[in-house]
Short mmCIF file of C-alpha atoms and ligand atoms in Angstrom, two decimals:
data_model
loop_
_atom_site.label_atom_id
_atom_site.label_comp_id
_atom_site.label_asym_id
_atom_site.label_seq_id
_atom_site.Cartn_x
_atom_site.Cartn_y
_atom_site.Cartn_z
CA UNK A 1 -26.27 -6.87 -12.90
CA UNK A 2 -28.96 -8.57 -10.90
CA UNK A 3 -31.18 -7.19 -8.96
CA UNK A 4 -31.01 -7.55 -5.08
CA UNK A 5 -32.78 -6.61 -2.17
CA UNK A 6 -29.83 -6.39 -0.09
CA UNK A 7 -27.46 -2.65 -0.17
CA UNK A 8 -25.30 -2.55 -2.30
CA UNK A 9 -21.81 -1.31 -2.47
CA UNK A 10 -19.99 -0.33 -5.54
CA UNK A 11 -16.12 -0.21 -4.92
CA UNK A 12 -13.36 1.04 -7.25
CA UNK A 13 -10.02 -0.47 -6.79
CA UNK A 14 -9.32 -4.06 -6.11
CA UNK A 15 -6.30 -3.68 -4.51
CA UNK A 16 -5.94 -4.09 -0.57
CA UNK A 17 -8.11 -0.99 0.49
CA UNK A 18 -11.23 -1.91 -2.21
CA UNK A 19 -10.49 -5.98 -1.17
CA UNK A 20 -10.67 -4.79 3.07
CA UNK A 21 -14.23 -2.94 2.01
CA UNK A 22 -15.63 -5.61 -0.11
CA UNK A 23 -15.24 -8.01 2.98
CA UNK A 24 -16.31 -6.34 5.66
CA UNK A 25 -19.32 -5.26 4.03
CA UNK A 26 -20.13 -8.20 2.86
CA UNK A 27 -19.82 -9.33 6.44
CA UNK A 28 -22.90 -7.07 7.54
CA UNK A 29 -25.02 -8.43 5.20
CA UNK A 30 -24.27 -5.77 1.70
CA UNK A 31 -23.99 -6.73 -1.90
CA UNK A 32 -20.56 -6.20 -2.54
CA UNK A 33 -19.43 -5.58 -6.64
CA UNK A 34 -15.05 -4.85 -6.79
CA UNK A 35 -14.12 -3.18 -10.06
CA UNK A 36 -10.02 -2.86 -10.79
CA UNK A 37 -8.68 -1.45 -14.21
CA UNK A 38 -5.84 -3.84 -14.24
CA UNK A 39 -6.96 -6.82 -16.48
CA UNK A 40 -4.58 -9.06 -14.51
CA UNK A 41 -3.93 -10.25 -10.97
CA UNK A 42 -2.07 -8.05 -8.74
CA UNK A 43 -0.51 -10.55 -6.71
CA UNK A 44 3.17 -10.89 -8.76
CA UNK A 45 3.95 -7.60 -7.18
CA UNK A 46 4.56 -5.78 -4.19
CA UNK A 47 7.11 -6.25 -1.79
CA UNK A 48 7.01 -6.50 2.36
CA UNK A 49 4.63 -4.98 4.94
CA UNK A 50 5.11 -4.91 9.09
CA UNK A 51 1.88 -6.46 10.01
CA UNK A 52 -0.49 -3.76 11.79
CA UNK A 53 -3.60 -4.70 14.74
CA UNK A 54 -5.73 -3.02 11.75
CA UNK A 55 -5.05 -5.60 9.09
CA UNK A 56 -5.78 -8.40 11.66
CA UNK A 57 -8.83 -7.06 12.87
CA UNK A 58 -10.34 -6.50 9.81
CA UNK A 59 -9.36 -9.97 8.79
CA UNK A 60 -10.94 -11.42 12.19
CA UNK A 61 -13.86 -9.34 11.38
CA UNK A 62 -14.87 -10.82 8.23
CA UNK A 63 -14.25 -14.40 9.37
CA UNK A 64 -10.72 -14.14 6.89
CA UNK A 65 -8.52 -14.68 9.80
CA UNK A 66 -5.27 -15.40 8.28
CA UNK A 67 -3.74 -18.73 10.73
CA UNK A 68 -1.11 -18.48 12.82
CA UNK A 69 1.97 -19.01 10.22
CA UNK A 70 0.89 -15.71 8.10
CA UNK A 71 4.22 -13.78 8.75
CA UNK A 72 7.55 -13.83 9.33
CA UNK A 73 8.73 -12.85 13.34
CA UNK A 74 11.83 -10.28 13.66
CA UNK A 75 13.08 -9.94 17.27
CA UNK A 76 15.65 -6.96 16.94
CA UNK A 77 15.69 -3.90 15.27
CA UNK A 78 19.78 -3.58 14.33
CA UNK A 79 21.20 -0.38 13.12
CA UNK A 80 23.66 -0.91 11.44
CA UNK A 81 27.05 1.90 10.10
CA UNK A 82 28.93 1.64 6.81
CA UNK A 83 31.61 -0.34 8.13
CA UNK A 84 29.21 -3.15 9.15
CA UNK A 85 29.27 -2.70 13.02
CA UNK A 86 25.67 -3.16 14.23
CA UNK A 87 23.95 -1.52 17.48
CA UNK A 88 20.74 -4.12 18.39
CA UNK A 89 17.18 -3.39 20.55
CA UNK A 90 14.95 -5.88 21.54
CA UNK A 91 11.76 -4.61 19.10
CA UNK A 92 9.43 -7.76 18.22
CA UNK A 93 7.55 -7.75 15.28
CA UNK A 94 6.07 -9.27 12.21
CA UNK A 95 6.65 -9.05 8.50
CA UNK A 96 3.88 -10.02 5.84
CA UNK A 97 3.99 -10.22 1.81
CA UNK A 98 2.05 -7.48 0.11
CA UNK A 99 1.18 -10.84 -2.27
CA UNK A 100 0.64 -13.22 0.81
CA UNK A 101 -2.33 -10.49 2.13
CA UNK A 102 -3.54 -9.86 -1.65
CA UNK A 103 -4.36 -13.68 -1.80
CA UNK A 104 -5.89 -13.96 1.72
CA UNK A 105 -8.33 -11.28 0.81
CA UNK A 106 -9.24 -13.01 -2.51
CA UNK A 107 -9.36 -16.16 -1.38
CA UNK A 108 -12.22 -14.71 1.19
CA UNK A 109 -14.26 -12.64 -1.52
CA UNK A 110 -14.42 -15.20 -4.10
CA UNK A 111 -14.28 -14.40 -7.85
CA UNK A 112 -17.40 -13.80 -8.24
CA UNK A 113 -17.60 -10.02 -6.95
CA UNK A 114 -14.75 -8.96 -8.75
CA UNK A 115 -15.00 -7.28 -12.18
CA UNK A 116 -10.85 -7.06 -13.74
CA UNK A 117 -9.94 -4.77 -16.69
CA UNK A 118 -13.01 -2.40 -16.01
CA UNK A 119 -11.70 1.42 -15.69
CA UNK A 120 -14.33 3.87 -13.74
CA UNK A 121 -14.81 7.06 -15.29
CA UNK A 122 -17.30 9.31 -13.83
CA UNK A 123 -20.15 8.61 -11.50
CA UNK A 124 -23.83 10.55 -10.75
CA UNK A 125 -26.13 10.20 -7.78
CA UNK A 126 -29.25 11.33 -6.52
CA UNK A 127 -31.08 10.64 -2.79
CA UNK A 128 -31.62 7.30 -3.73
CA UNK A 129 -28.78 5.89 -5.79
CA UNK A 130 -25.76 6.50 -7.35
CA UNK A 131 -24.25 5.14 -10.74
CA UNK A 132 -20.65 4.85 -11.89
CA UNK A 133 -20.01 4.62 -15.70
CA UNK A 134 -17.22 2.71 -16.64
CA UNK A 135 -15.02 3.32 -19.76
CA UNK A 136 -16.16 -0.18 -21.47
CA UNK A 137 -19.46 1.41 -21.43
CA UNK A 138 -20.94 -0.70 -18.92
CA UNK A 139 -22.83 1.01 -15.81
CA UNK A 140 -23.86 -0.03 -12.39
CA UNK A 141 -26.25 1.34 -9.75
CA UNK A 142 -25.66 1.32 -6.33
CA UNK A 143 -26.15 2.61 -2.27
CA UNK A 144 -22.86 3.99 -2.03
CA UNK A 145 -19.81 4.37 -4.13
CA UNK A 146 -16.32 3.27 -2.61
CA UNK A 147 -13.76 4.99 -3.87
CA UNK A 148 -10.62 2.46 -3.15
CA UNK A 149 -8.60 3.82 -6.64
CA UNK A 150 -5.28 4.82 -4.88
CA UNK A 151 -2.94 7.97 -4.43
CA UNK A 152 -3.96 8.86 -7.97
CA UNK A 153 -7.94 8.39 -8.08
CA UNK A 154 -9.87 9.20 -10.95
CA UNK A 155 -12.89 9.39 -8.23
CA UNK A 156 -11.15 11.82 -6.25
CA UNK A 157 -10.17 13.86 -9.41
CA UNK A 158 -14.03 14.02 -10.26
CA UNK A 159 -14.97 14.88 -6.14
CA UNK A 160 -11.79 17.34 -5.40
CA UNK A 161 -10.77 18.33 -8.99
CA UNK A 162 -7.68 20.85 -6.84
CA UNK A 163 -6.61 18.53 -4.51
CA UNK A 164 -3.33 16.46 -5.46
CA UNK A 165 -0.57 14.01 -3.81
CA UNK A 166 2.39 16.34 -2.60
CA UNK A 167 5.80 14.70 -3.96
CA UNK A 168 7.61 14.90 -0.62
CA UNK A 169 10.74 15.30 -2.61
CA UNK A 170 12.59 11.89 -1.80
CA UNK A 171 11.90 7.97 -3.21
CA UNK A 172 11.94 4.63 -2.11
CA UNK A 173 13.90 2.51 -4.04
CA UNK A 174 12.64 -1.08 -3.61
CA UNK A 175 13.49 -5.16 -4.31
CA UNK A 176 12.49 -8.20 -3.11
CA UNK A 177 15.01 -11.62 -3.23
CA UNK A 178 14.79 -15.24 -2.41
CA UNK A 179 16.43 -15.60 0.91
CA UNK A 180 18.74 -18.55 -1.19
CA UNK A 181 20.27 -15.59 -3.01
CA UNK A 182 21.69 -13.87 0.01
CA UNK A 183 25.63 -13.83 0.38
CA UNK A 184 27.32 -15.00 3.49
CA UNK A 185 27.58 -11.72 5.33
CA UNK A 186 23.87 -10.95 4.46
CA UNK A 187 22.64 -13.96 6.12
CA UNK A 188 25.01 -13.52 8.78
CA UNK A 189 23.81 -9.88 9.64
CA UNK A 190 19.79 -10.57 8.93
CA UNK A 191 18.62 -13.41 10.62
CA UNK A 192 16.21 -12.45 12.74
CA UNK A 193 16.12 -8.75 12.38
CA UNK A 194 14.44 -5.49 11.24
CA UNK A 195 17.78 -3.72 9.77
CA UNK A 196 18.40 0.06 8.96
CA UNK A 197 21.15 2.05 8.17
CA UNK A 198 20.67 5.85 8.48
CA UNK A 199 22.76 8.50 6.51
CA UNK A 200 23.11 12.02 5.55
CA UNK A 201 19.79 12.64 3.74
CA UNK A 202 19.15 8.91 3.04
CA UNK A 203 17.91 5.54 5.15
CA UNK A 204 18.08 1.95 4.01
CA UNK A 205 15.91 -0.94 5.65
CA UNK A 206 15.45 -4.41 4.97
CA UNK A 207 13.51 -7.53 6.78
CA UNK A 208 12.30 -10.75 5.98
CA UNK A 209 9.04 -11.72 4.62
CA UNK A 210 7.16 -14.95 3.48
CA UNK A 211 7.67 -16.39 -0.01
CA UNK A 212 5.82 -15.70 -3.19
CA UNK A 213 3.91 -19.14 -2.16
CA UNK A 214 3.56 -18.17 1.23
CA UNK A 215 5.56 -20.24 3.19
CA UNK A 216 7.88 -18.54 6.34
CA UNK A 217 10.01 -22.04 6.14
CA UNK A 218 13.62 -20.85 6.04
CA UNK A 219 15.13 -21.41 3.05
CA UNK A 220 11.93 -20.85 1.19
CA UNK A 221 11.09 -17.09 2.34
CA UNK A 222 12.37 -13.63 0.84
CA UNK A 223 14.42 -10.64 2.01
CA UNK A 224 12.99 -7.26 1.68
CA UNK A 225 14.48 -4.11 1.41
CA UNK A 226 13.41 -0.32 0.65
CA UNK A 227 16.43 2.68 0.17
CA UNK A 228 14.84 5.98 0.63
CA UNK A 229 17.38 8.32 -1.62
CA UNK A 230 16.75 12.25 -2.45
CA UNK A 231 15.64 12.97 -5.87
CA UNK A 232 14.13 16.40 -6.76
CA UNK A 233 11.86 16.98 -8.85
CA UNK A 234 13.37 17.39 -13.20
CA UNK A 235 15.24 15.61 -15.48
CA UNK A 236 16.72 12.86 -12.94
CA UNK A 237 13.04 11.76 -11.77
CA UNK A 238 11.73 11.80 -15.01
CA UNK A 239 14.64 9.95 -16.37
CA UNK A 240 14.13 7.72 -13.05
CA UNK A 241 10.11 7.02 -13.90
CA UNK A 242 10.81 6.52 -17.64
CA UNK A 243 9.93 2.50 -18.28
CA UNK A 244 12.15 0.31 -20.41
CA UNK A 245 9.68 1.24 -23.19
CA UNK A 246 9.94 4.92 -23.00
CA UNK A 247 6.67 5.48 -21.32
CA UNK A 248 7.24 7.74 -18.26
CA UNK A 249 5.03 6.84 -15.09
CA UNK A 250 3.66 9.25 -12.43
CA UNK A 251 4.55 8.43 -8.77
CA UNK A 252 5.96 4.15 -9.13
CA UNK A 253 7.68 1.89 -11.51
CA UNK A 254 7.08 -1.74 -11.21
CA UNK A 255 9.15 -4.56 -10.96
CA UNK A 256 10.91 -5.16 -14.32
CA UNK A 257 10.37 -2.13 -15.82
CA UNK A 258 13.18 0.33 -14.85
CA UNK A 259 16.06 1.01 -17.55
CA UNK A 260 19.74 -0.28 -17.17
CA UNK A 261 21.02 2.79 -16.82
CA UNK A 262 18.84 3.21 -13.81
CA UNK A 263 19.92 -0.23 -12.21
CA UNK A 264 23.62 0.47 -12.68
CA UNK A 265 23.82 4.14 -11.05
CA UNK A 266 20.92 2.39 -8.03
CA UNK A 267 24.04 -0.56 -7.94
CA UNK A 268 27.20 1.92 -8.08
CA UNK A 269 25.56 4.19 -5.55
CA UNK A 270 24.80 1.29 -2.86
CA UNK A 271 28.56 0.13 -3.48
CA UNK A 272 29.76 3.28 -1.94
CA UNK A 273 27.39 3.75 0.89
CA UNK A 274 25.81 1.21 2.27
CA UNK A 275 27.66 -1.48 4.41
CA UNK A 276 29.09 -4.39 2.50
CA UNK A 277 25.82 -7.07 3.65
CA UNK A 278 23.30 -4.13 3.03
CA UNK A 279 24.58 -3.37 -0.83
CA UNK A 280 24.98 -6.82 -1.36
CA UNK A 281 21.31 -7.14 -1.28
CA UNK A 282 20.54 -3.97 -3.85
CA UNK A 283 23.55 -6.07 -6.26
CA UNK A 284 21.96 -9.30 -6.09
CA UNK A 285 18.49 -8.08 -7.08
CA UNK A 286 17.55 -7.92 -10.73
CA UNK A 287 14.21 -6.15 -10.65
CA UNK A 288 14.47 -3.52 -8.40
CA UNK A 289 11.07 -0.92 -8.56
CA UNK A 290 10.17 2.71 -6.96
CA UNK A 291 7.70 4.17 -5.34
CA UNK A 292 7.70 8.06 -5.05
CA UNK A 293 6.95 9.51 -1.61
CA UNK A 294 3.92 11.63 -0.97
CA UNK A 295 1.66 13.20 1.37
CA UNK A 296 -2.36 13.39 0.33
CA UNK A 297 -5.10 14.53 3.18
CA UNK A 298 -8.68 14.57 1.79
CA UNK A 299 -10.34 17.45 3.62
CA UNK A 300 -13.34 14.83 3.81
CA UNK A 301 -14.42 11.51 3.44
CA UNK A 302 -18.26 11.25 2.29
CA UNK A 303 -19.54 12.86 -0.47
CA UNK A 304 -23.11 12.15 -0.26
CA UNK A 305 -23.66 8.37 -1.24
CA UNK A 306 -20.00 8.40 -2.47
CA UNK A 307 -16.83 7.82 -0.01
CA UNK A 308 -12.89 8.24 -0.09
CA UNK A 309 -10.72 5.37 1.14
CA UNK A 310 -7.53 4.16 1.75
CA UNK A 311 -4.97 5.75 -0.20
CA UNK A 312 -7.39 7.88 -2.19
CA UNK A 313 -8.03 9.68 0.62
CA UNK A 314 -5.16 10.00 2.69
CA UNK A 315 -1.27 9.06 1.66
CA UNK A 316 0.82 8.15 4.63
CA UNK A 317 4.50 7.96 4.19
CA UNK A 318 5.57 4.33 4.09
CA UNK A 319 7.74 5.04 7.78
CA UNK A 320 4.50 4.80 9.48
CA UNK A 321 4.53 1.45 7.78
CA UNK A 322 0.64 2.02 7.79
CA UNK A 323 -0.78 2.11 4.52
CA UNK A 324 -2.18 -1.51 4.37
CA UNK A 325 -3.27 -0.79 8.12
CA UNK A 326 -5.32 2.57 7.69
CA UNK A 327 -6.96 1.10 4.93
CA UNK A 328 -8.45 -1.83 6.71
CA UNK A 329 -9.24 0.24 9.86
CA UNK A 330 -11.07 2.55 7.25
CA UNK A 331 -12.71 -0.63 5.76
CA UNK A 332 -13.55 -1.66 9.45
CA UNK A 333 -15.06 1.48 10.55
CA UNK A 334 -17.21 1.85 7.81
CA UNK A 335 -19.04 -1.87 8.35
CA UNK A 336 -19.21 -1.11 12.14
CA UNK A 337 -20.86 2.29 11.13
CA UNK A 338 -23.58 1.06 9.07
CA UNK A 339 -23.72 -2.05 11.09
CA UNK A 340 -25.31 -0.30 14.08
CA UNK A 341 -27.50 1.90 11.86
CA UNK A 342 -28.83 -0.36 9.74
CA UNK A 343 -31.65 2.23 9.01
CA UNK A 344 -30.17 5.17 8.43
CA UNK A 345 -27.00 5.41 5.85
CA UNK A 346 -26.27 9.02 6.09
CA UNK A 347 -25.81 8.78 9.94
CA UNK A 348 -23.70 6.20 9.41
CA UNK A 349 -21.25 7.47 6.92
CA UNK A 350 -20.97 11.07 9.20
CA UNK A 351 -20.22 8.65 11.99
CA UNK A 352 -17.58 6.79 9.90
CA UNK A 353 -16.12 10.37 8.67
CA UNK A 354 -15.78 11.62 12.31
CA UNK A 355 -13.97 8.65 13.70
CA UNK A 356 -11.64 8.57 10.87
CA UNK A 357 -10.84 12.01 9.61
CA UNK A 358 -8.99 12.88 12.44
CA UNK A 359 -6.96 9.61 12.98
CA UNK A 360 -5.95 9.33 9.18
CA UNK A 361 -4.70 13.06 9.26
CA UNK A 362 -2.77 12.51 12.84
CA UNK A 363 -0.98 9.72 10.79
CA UNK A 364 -0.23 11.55 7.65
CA UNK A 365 1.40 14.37 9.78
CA UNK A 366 2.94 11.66 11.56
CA UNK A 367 4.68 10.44 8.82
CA UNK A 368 5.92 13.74 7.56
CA UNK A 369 7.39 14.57 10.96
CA UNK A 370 9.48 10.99 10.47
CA UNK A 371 10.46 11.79 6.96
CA UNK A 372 11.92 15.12 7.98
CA UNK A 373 14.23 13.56 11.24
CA UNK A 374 15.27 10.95 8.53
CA UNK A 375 15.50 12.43 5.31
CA UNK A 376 16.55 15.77 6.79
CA UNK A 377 14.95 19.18 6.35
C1 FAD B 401 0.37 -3.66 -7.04
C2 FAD B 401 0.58 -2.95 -5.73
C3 FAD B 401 1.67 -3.33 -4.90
C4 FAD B 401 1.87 -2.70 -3.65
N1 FAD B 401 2.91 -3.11 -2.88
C5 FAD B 401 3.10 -2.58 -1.67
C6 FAD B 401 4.14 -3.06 -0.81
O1 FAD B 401 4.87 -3.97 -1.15
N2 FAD B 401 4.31 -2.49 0.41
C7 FAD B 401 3.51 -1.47 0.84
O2 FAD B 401 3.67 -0.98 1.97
N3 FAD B 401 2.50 -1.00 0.05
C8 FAD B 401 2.29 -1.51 -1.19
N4 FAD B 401 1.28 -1.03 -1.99
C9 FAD B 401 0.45 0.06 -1.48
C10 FAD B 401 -0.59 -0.46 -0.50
O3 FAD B 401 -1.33 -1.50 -1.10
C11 FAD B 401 -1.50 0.69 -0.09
O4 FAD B 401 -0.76 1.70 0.58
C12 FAD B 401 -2.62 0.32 0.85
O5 FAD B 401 -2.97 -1.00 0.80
C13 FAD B 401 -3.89 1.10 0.56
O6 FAD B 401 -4.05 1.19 -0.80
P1 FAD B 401 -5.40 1.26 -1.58
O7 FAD B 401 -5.97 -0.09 -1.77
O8 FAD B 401 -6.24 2.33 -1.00
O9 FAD B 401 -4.82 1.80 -2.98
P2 FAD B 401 -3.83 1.07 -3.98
O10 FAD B 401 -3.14 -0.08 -3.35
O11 FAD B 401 -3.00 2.11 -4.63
O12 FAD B 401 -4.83 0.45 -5.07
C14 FAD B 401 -5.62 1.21 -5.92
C15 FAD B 401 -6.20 0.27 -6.95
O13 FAD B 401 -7.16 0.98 -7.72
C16 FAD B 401 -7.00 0.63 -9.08
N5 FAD B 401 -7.51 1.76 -9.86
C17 FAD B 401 -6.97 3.00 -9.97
N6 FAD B 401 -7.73 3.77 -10.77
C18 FAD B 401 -8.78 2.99 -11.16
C19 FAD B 401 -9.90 3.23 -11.99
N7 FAD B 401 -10.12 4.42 -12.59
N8 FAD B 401 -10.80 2.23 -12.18
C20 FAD B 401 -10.61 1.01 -11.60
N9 FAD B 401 -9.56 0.74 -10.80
C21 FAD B 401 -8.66 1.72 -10.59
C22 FAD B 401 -5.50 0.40 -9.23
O14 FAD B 401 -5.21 -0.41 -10.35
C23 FAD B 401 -5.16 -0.29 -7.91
O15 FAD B 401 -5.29 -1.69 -7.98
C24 FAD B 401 1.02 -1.63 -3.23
C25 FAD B 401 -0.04 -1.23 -4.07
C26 FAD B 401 -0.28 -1.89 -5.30
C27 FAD B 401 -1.44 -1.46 -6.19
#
């Protein structure tokens, strides 16, 4: 690495919460270095997210401001029965691509600052630096550490060996279609709308985001939808998480990855209980994924000259549609923090920790008080 005379800021994760970091701290002048394990680009995947103030003002903040035609406007929330009828409220809003934000926030870091395909392992630090040692062998020295590495972060497993994501017992099935591939009654019932349908111990939810390219042209954009469904905790998740190639994965499956099996029973069960327009859209999708639901609150945030972010420090459930959103306003905080003490870190970072401690847990309990009035119990 070369040597600098500016901070610098060693971040794990280049996903949205390590991307949000690396360009807001770049904005305040730091040296900014983004290592992610994956080896390719994460922007094939993903699905929708309802555009937060957070994610905007982070993007304003490091001159990344995204134009006017980033998102896709609903104007009514509909709520729709099995039978079809549907009860409407005026509810404005607008609906990104986890893709379209993934590109915006590459696009403004450049290629230069990101490192693909290296895994961290383990880190040390001392008063004046800290070093994280990456499994190709590689290691880099740094002002502060970023940990940005997700509900499952090998950083946090090294800083808070006891503390774990709590499965919150229930999954979000997930899929994402061209707008082109909607039948009749879809289109009919979507245009323009956030849509749910609420049932005995399960919700299904679906709006309209940009294309994979981008563009909110109709015609050219994609429907989203997420089916939160019960699943405890045995053989049915484990069959659930196990891949196509028999590997079984921890708390998601991508797109294209789950088994036939899975698809048909995901297919059968939206047959008989979602309304006709709704299940059309779980039938007409060929690589449907899942995210498990959990709840995660980091009982702090600094850890000397190394920090918890994002989702490896606090896991929201997705009905506060937040998780893109706390992560930037954690990214935010943290450049205003050392922005206006320029001099002295460790101020900073306490300053940082104080503001956002509290709000991140508020939201996480938030979101568990949704799950239960939805999910029941
Ligand atoms: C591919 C992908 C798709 C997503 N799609 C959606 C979506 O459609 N809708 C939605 O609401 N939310 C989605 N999320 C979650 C959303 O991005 C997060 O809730 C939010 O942005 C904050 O996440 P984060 O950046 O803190 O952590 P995450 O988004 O979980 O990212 C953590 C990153 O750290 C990397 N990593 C983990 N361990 C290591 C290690 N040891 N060394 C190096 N790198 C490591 C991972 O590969 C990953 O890229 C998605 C996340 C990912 C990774």
């Amino acid at each position: 690495m070369p040597s600098t005379q500016r901070p610098r800021a060693i971040i794990i994760g280049g996903s949205l919460g390590g991307l949000f970091n690396a360009i807001c701290l770049r904005k305040i002048g730091w040296d900014v270095q983004v290592f992610e394990r994956s080896p390719q680009e994460l922007d094939s995947r993903g699905g929708g997210l309802v555009l937060q103030p957070g994610v905007t003002e982070a993007l304003h903040f490091a001159d990344a401001s995204p134009g006017d035609d980033f998102g896709v406007p609903s104007r009514d929330r509909i709520f729709v029965e099995r039978d079809g009828t549907a009860r409407r409220v005026y509810m404005p809003q607008t609906q990104i691509a986890w893709n379209g934000l993934y590109l915006r926030l590459r696009q403004a870091l450049g290629s230069a600052a990101v490192h693909s395909g290296e895994t961290f392992g383990s880190f040390t630090q001392d008063e004046e630096q800290v070093t994280a040692h990456f499994a190709s062998g590689e290691s880099v020295q740094g002002d502060l550490l970023i940990g940005a590495d997700g509900p499952a972060s090998t950083l946090r497993e090294q800083l808070l060996p006891h503390h774990r994501p709590h499965y919150a017992g229930y999954a979000a099935w997930r899929g994402v279609l061209p707008e082109q591939a909607l039948s009749q009654r879809s289109e009919a019932l979507l245009q323009n709308v956030f849509a749910f349908q609420d049932g005995p111990h399960h919700q299904f939810l679906s709006y309209r985001i940009p294309g994979e390219d981008g563009s909110v042209r109709a015609g050219e954009r994609r429907q989203n939808w997420v089916w939160y469904q019960k699943i405890a905790k045995g053989n049915a998740l484990d069959a659930l998480l196990r891949d196509r190639n028999g590997h079984v994965h921890s708390h998601s499956l991508p797109p294209g990855s789950m088994r036939d099996e899975e698809i048909l029973s995901l297919t059968t069960a939206a047959r008989e209980s979602l309304a006709p327009a709704l299940a059309d859209l779980v039938t007409a999708t060929p690589d449907p994924f899942v995210q498990l639901i959990q709840d995660f609150e980091s009982p702090n945030m600094v850890f000397g000259r190394v920090l918890l972010t994002g989702d490896a420090a606090f896991v929201a459930r997705p009905h506060t549609g937040a998780g893109a959103g706390k992560a930037a306003a954690d990214a935010l905080a943290l450049a205003q923090a050392l922005q206006v003490n320029p001099a002295d870190l460790h101020r900073g970072l306490a300053l940082w920790e104080n503001a956002r401690l509290p709000e991140n847990r508020q939201l996480v309990r938030y979101g568990v008080a949704l799950g239960r009035q939805i999910m029941g119990s």
